[in-house]
CSV table of C-alpha atoms in Angstrom, one decimal:
chain,number,residue,atom,x,y,z
A,1,UNK,CA,-40.6,-32.7,-46.5
A,2,UNK,CA,-39.2,-31.4,-43.3
A,3,UNK,CA,-35.5,-30.4,-43.3
A,4,UNK,CA,-32.9,-33.5,-42.2
A,5,UNK,CA,-29.7,-32.1,-43.7
A,6,UNK,CA,-28.7,-29.0,-42.0
A,7,UNK,CA,-28.9,-29.5,-38.4
A,8,UNK,CA,-27.5,-26.7,-35.9
A,9,UNK,CA,-26.7,-27.7,-33.1
A,10,UNK,CA,-23.4,-28.4,-31.6
A,11,UNK,CA,-24.1,-31.3,-29.6
A,12,UNK,CA,-26.6,-33.7,-28.0
A,13,UNK,CA,-26.6,-31.9,-24.8
A,14,UNK,CA,-29.5,-30.0,-23.6
A,15,UNK,CA,-27.5,-26.6,-22.4
A,16,UNK,CA,-26.4,-26.6,-26.2
A,17,UNK,CA,-30.0,-26.9,-27.4
A,18,UNK,CA,-31.3,-24.3,-25.9
A,19,UNK,CA,-28.4,-21.8,-26.6
A,20,UNK,CA,-29.4,-22.7,-30.0
A,21,UNK,CA,-32.7,-22.0,-29.8
A,22,UNK,CA,-32.5,-18.5,-28.0
A,23,UNK,CA,-29.4,-17.7,-30.8
A,24,UNK,CA,-31.9,-17.9,-33.6
A,25,UNK,CA,-35.3,-16.6,-32.2
A,26,UNK,CA,-34.1,-15.0,-29.7
A,27,UNK,CA,-34.5,-11.2,-32.5
A,28,UNK,CA,-37.9,-12.9,-33.4
A,29,UNK,CA,-39.7,-13.5,-29.9
A,30,UNK,CA,-37.2,-12.1,-27.3
A,31,UNK,CA,-35.5,-14.0,-25.0
A,32,UNK,CA,-38.4,-14.7,-22.7
A,33,UNK,CA,-40.6,-16.6,-25.0
A,34,UNK,CA,-38.1,-18.1,-26.2
A,35,UNK,CA,-37.6,-19.7,-23.2
A,36,UNK,CA,-40.6,-20.8,-23.0
A,37,UNK,CA,-40.6,-21.8,-25.7
A,38,UNK,CA,-38.0,-24.5,-24.8
A,39,UNK,CA,-39.9,-25.2,-21.5
A,40,UNK,CA,-43.3,-26.1,-23.4
A,41,UNK,CA,-41.3,-28.3,-26.2
A,42,UNK,CA,-38.8,-30.3,-23.5
A,43,UNK,CA,-42.5,-31.4,-21.9
A,44,UNK,CA,-44.2,-32.0,-24.9
A,45,UNK,CA,-41.6,-34.2,-26.0
A,46,UNK,CA,-39.6,-35.7,-23.5
A,47,UNK,CA,-42.4,-35.2,-20.4
A,48,UNK,CA,-39.8,-33.5,-18.7
A,49,UNK,CA,-41.5,-29.7,-16.5
A,50,UNK,CA,-39.6,-26.9,-15.8
A,51,UNK,CA,-37.4,-28.2,-12.1
A,52,UNK,CA,-36.5,-30.9,-14.5
A,53,UNK,CA,-35.5,-28.2,-16.9
A,54,UNK,CA,-33.4,-26.8,-15.0
A,55,UNK,CA,-31.2,-29.2,-13.2
A,56,UNK,CA,-31.0,-31.7,-16.4
A,57,UNK,CA,-28.3,-28.7,-18.4
A,58,UNK,CA,-26.0,-31.2,-19.0
A,59,UNK,CA,-27.6,-34.1,-20.2
A,60,UNK,CA,-27.8,-35.5,-23.8
A,61,UNK,CA,-31.2,-36.9,-25.5
A,62,UNK,CA,-30.5,-39.4,-28.2
A,63,UNK,CA,-30.5,-38.8,-32.1
A,64,UNK,CA,-34.4,-39.1,-33.2
A,65,UNK,CA,-35.6,-36.7,-29.8
A,66,UNK,CA,-32.8,-33.5,-31.2
A,67,UNK,CA,-34.5,-34.5,-34.4
A,68,UNK,CA,-38.0,-33.3,-33.3
A,69,UNK,CA,-35.5,-30.6,-32.1
A,70,UNK,CA,-34.3,-29.1,-35.3
A,71,UNK,CA,-36.8,-29.4,-36.8
A,72,UNK,CA,-39.2,-27.7,-34.1
A,73,UNK,CA,-36.9,-25.5,-34.9
A,74,UNK,CA,-37.6,-25.0,-37.9
A,75,UNK,CA,-40.6,-24.5,-37.3
A,76,UNK,CA,-40.2,-21.4,-34.7
A,77,UNK,CA,-38.3,-20.0,-37.7
A,78,UNK,CA,-41.0,-19.8,-39.9
A,79,UNK,CA,-43.1,-18.8,-37.6
A,80,UNK,CA,-45.1,-21.5,-37.0
A,81,UNK,CA,-46.9,-21.3,-34.0
A,82,UNK,CA,-45.1,-23.0,-30.8
A,83,UNK,CA,-48.8,-24.8,-30.3
A,84,UNK,CA,-49.5,-26.3,-33.6
A,85,UNK,CA,-45.9,-27.9,-33.0
A,86,UNK,CA,-46.6,-29.5,-29.8
A,87,UNK,CA,-50.5,-29.8,-31.3
A,88,UNK,CA,-51.9,-28.5,-27.7
A,89,UNK,CA,-52.7,-25.9,-25.4
A,90,UNK,CA,-54.1,-25.6,-22.5
A,91,UNK,CA,-56.5,-23.7,-21.6
A,92,UNK,CA,-59.3,-22.8,-18.4
A,93,UNK,CA,-57.4,-26.5,-16.5
A,94,UNK,CA,-58.1,-28.1,-20.0
A,95,UNK,CA,-56.1,-29.7,-22.8
A,96,UNK,CA,-57.6,-28.5,-26.1
A,97,UNK,CA,-55.7,-30.4,-28.9
A,98,UNK,CA,-55.4,-27.6,-32.3
A,99,UNK,CA,-54.5,-27.2,-36.0
A,100,UNK,CA,-54.6,-25.4,-38.8
A,101,UNK,CA,-58.7,-25.6,-38.2
A,102,UNK,CA,-59.7,-23.9,-35.0
A,103,UNK,CA,-58.8,-20.1,-33.3
A,104,UNK,CA,-55.8,-20.7,-31.4
A,105,UNK,CA,-56.9,-19.9,-27.4
A,106,UNK,CA,-55.7,-17.2,-26.4
A,107,UNK,CA,-54.8,-15.7,-23.1
A,108,UNK,CA,-57.4,-13.2,-22.9
A,109,UNK,CA,-60.2,-15.9,-24.3
A,110,UNK,CA,-59.0,-17.9,-21.1
A,111,UNK,CA,-59.7,-15.1,-18.5
A,112,UNK,CA,-64.0,-14.2,-20.2
A,113,UNK,CA,-64.7,-17.9,-19.2
A,114,UNK,CA,-62.9,-17.9,-15.7
A,115,UNK,CA,-64.9,-14.6,-15.5
A,116,UNK,CA,-67.5,-16.0,-16.5
A,117,UNK,CA,-67.2,-19.2,-13.9
A,118,UNK,CA,-66.9,-16.5,-11.0
A,119,UNK,CA,-69.0,-14.2,-11.9
A,120,UNK,CA,-72.2,-15.8,-12.7
A,121,UNK,CA,-73.0,-18.3,-9.8
A,122,UNK,CA,-76.6,-18.7,-11.3
A,123,UNK,CA,-75.6,-20.3,-14.4
A,124,UNK,CA,-74.6,-23.2,-12.0
A,125,UNK,CA,-75.8,-26.2,-12.1
A,126,UNK,CA,-77.8,-25.5,-9.1
A,127,UNK,CA,-80.2,-23.6,-11.5
A,128,UNK,CA,-82.2,-26.1,-12.6
A,129,UNK,CA,-84.6,-26.1,-16.0
A,130,UNK,CA,-87.4,-28.7,-16.8
A,131,UNK,CA,-85.2,-30.2,-18.7
A,132,UNK,CA,-82.9,-31.0,-16.0
A,133,UNK,CA,-79.7,-28.7,-16.5
A,134,UNK,CA,-78.6,-25.4,-17.2
A,135,UNK,CA,-78.8,-24.1,-20.9
A,136,UNK,CA,-75.5,-23.3,-22.6
A,137,UNK,CA,-75.3,-20.8,-25.7
A,138,UNK,CA,-71.7,-21.3,-27.3
A,139,UNK,CA,-71.2,-18.9,-31.0
A,140,UNK,CA,-68.8,-19.7,-33.1
A,141,UNK,CA,-67.2,-22.1,-31.0
A,142,UNK,CA,-64.1,-23.1,-33.2
A,143,UNK,CA,-61.9,-25.3,-31.3
A,144,UNK,CA,-64.4,-25.9,-29.0
A,145,UNK,CA,-62.2,-24.6,-26.0
A,146,UNK,CA,-64.8,-22.1,-24.1
A,147,UNK,CA,-68.1,-24.6,-24.5
A,148,UNK,CA,-65.7,-27.0,-22.7
A,149,UNK,CA,-64.5,-25.3,-20.3
A,150,UNK,CA,-68.0,-23.6,-18.8
A,151,UNK,CA,-69.2,-27.2,-19.0
A,152,UNK,CA,-65.7,-28.5,-16.8
A,153,UNK,CA,-67.0,-25.7,-14.6
A,154,UNK,CA,-71.0,-26.7,-15.3
A,155,UNK,CA,-71.1,-29.6,-15.0
A,156,UNK,CA,-75.3,-30.0,-14.8
A,157,UNK,CA,-75.5,-27.1,-17.5
A,158,UNK,CA,-76.7,-28.5,-21.3
A,159,UNK,CA,-74.4,-26.9,-23.7
A,160,UNK,CA,-75.0,-26.3,-27.2
A,161,UNK,CA,-72.2,-25.2,-29.3
A,162,UNK,CA,-72.4,-23.7,-32.9
A,163,UNK,CA,-69.8,-23.6,-35.8
A,164,UNK,CA,-69.2,-23.0,-39.1
A,165,UNK,CA,-66.7,-25.1,-40.6
A,166,UNK,CA,-66.8,-28.9,-40.0
A,167,UNK,CA,-63.4,-29.2,-39.3
A,168,UNK,CA,-63.5,-27.0,-36.8
A,169,UNK,CA,-66.9,-29.3,-35.2
A,170,UNK,CA,-64.6,-32.2,-35.7
A,171,UNK,CA,-61.1,-30.9,-33.8
A,172,UNK,CA,-64.0,-29.7,-31.5
A,173,UNK,CA,-66.1,-33.0,-30.4
A,174,UNK,CA,-62.4,-34.8,-30.4
A,175,UNK,CA,-61.4,-31.7,-28.0
A,176,UNK,CA,-65.1,-32.8,-25.6
A,177,UNK,CA,-64.5,-36.2,-26.1
A,178,UNK,CA,-60.3,-36.2,-24.6
A,179,UNK,CA,-62.1,-33.9,-21.6
A,180,UNK,CA,-64.8,-35.9,-20.8
A,181,UNK,CA,-67.2,-34.0,-21.5
A,182,UNK,CA,-70.3,-34.1,-23.6
A,183,UNK,CA,-71.9,-31.3,-25.7
A,184,UNK,CA,-74.2,-30.8,-28.7
A,185,UNK,CA,-72.8,-29.7,-30.4
A,186,UNK,CA,-74.6,-28.0,-33.8
A,187,UNK,CA,-73.4,-27.2,-37.7
A,188,UNK,CA,-74.6,-23.9,-38.5
A,189,UNK,CA,-73.2,-20.2,-39.6
A,190,UNK,CA,-74.4,-17.3,-37.0
A,191,UNK,CA,-75.1,-14.7,-39.5
A,192,UNK,CA,-78.0,-17.5,-40.4
A,193,UNK,CA,-79.1,-18.9,-37.6
A,194,UNK,CA,-81.2,-19.1,-34.9
A,195,UNK,CA,-82.6,-22.2,-32.3
A,196,UNK,CA,-85.0,-23.3,-33.6
A,197,UNK,CA,-86.6,-25.6,-30.3
A,198,UNK,CA,-89.9,-24.0,-28.1
A,199,UNK,CA,-90.8,-25.7,-24.7
A,200,UNK,CA,-94.6,-25.1,-24.0
A,201,UNK,CA,-95.4,-22.0,-26.9
A,202,UNK,CA,-91.5,-20.2,-26.3
A,203,UNK,CA,-88.4,-20.2,-27.8
A,204,UNK,CA,-86.0,-22.0,-26.1
A,205,UNK,CA,-84.5,-19.8,-23.7
A,206,UNK,CA,-80.1,-19.8,-22.3
A,207,UNK,CA,-79.3,-18.7,-19.4
A,208,UNK,CA,-75.9,-17.8,-21.2
A,209,UNK,CA,-75.5,-17.2,-23.9
A,210,UNK,CA,-70.6,-16.4,-24.8
A,211,UNK,CA,-69.6,-15.7,-28.3
A,212,UNK,CA,-66.2,-15.0,-29.9
A,213,UNK,CA,-66.9,-14.6,-33.4
A,214,UNK,CA,-64.8,-13.2,-35.4
A,215,UNK,CA,-63.8,-9.5,-35.2
A,216,UNK,CA,-60.4,-7.9,-36.8
A,217,UNK,CA,-60.8,-5.9,-39.2
A,218,UNK,CA,-59.6,-6.7,-43.0
A,219,UNK,CA,-57.1,-3.4,-42.2
A,220,UNK,CA,-55.4,-4.5,-39.3
A,221,UNK,CA,-53.9,-7.5,-41.5
A,222,UNK,CA,-50.6,-5.2,-41.9
A,223,UNK,CA,-50.8,-5.0,-38.0
A,224,UNK,CA,-51.5,-8.9,-37.3
A,225,UNK,CA,-48.4,-11.5,-36.7
A,226,UNK,CA,-47.1,-13.9,-39.6
A,227,UNK,CA,-47.7,-16.7,-36.6
A,228,UNK,CA,-51.5,-15.5,-37.1
A,229,UNK,CA,-51.6,-14.4,-40.4
A,230,UNK,CA,-50.2,-17.7,-42.1
A,231,UNK,CA,-51.9,-20.6,-39.5
A,232,UNK,CA,-55.0,-19.0,-38.1
A,233,UNK,CA,-58.4,-19.7,-40.1
A,234,UNK,CA,-59.4,-16.4,-42.3
A,235,UNK,CA,-62.9,-18.0,-41.4
A,236,UNK,CA,-62.9,-17.6,-38.4
A,237,UNK,CA,-60.2,-13.9,-37.9
A,238,UNK,CA,-61.9,-10.8,-40.4
A,239,UNK,CA,-64.6,-9.1,-40.7
A,240,UNK,CA,-65.3,-6.4,-43.9
A,241,UNK,CA,-63.9,-2.9,-42.9
A,242,UNK,CA,-67.6,-1.9,-44.3
A,243,UNK,CA,-69.5,-3.5,-41.4
A,244,UNK,CA,-67.6,-5.3,-38.5
A,245,UNK,CA,-70.1,-5.8,-36.2
A,246,UNK,CA,-71.9,-8.1,-38.0
A,247,UNK,CA,-71.5,-11.2,-35.8
A,248,UNK,CA,-73.0,-8.7,-32.9
A,249,UNK,CA,-75.6,-7.9,-34.7
A,250,UNK,CA,-76.7,-11.7,-35.7
A,251,UNK,CA,-75.4,-12.4,-31.7
A,252,UNK,CA,-77.6,-9.5,-30.2
A,253,UNK,CA,-80.7,-10.5,-32.3
A,254,UNK,CA,-79.9,-14.2,-31.3
A,255,UNK,CA,-79.3,-13.3,-27.6
A,256,UNK,CA,-83.1,-10.9,-27.7
A,257,UNK,CA,-84.9,-14.3,-28.5
A,258,UNK,CA,-83.6,-16.5,-26.8
A,259,UNK,CA,-81.4,-15.4,-23.9
A,260,UNK,CA,-83.6,-16.1,-20.0
A,261,UNK,CA,-85.1,-13.1,-19.0
A,262,UNK,CA,-81.9,-12.7,-16.0
A,263,UNK,CA,-78.9,-14.6,-18.1
A,264,UNK,CA,-76.2,-13.0,-19.3
A,265,UNK,CA,-74.4,-12.2,-22.6
A,266,UNK,CA,-70.6,-12.8,-22.8
A,267,UNK,CA,-68.4,-11.4,-26.3
A,268,UNK,CA,-65.1,-11.3,-26.8
A,269,UNK,CA,-64.6,-8.2,-28.5
A,270,UNK,CA,-62.3,-5.9,-31.0
A,271,UNK,CA,-60.8,-3.3,-28.6
A,272,UNK,CA,-60.9,-0.5,-31.4
A,273,UNK,CA,-64.3,-1.0,-31.7
A,274,UNK,CA,-65.8,-1.5,-28.3
A,275,UNK,CA,-67.8,1.4,-27.9
A,276,UNK,CA,-69.7,0.7,-30.8
A,277,UNK,CA,-69.8,-2.9,-30.2
A,278,UNK,CA,-71.1,-1.5,-26.2
A,279,UNK,CA,-74.3,0.7,-28.2
A,280,UNK,CA,-75.1,-1.6,-30.2
A,281,UNK,CA,-76.0,-3.7,-27.8
A,282,UNK,CA,-78.1,-1.2,-25.8
A,283,UNK,CA,-80.0,0.1,-28.8
A,284,UNK,CA,-81.2,-3.6,-28.3
A,285,UNK,CA,-82.0,-3.7,-25.5
A,286,UNK,CA,-78.8,-5.0,-23.5
A,287,UNK,CA,-77.1,-3.2,-21.0
A,288,UNK,CA,-73.4,-4.0,-21.8
A,289,UNK,CA,-70.0,-3.4,-19.9
A,290,UNK,CA,-67.2,-3.2,-21.4
A,291,UNK,CA,-64.9,-5.4,-18.9
A,292,UNK,CA,-60.6,-4.7,-20.1
A,293,UNK,CA,-58.3,-7.4,-20.2
A,294,UNK,CA,-55.0,-8.3,-18.5
A,295,UNK,CA,-52.9,-6.0,-20.7
A,296,UNK,CA,-55.5,-3.6,-19.5
A,297,UNK,CA,-57.2,-4.3,-23.2
A,298,UNK,CA,-60.4,-3.7,-23.6
A,299,UNK,CA,-62.1,-7.3,-24.8
A,300,UNK,CA,-65.0,-8.3,-23.8
A,301,UNK,CA,-68.5,-7.1,-22.7
A,302,UNK,CA,-71.2,-8.7,-20.3
A,303,UNK,CA,-74.9,-7.7,-20.7
A,304,UNK,CA,-78.6,-8.2,-19.5
A,305,UNK,CA,-81.5,-7.2,-20.0
A,306,UNK,CA,-81.8,-6.5,-16.2
A,307,UNK,CA,-78.4,-4.3,-15.5
A,308,UNK,CA,-77.8,-6.5,-12.0
A,309,UNK,CA,-74.5,-8.0,-14.2
A,310,UNK,CA,-71.6,-6.2,-14.3
């Protein structure tokens, strides 16, 4: 049960609400991040944009809304992610609902999707196959954020998304519905799963295979924040220390069998294993390119069988 007996705001004035958030949370998150939390909460709870918030510091809110801010403050003090508090993430122009059943979409993943949209025009809807649309495959889909964003970018594409978690797929399906797109959702373990469809006696081919699979080694747990460890599903995060590239081996094998000749494979990676992951792809006949994210960290790999995508 949520605590309602320890409300510490000096008043229900906006200025005092924001002040208490900074008083209690700056040491934990940093002042800049706490300011972002305030903007997100006022938008989620009251529908205020940044301008309204900046110009309404002396305004008061009702007791019911004040209680929501109190609960949010309590949650943030206990490291609950802000995305879980407001219930969603904005991802490539899509609103993606999140919960402890799915990995919270990160800015790095959004950057990877934007790379795909901008750098690979041959997956655009003009590239037709016999079934009427460009076939795309998203492995370890989680919340469905990648599939949904790509379907938005390429409306005529036929997107298939796979995940081992029924709860994650349920949320992904709801996210697709909320964003007005259709994706073919498949429950399956990528480590053991392979597309079974064939056309004209040949395996089903995809013009794009994309994945943000589990890649955090167990030994890296000690370096991780509580808001990740306590709230993101371990199933979507961790791999054994003695086999950290297990998902990339499976994905590369799927790509070798089902990626079209001029298709593109794009995977998010563990920056500490970038070279090892690239070598794994080379050993399987792919030509990988390591890409850095906005922080300058090795974050994803693109690969093709023709070495024509950089």
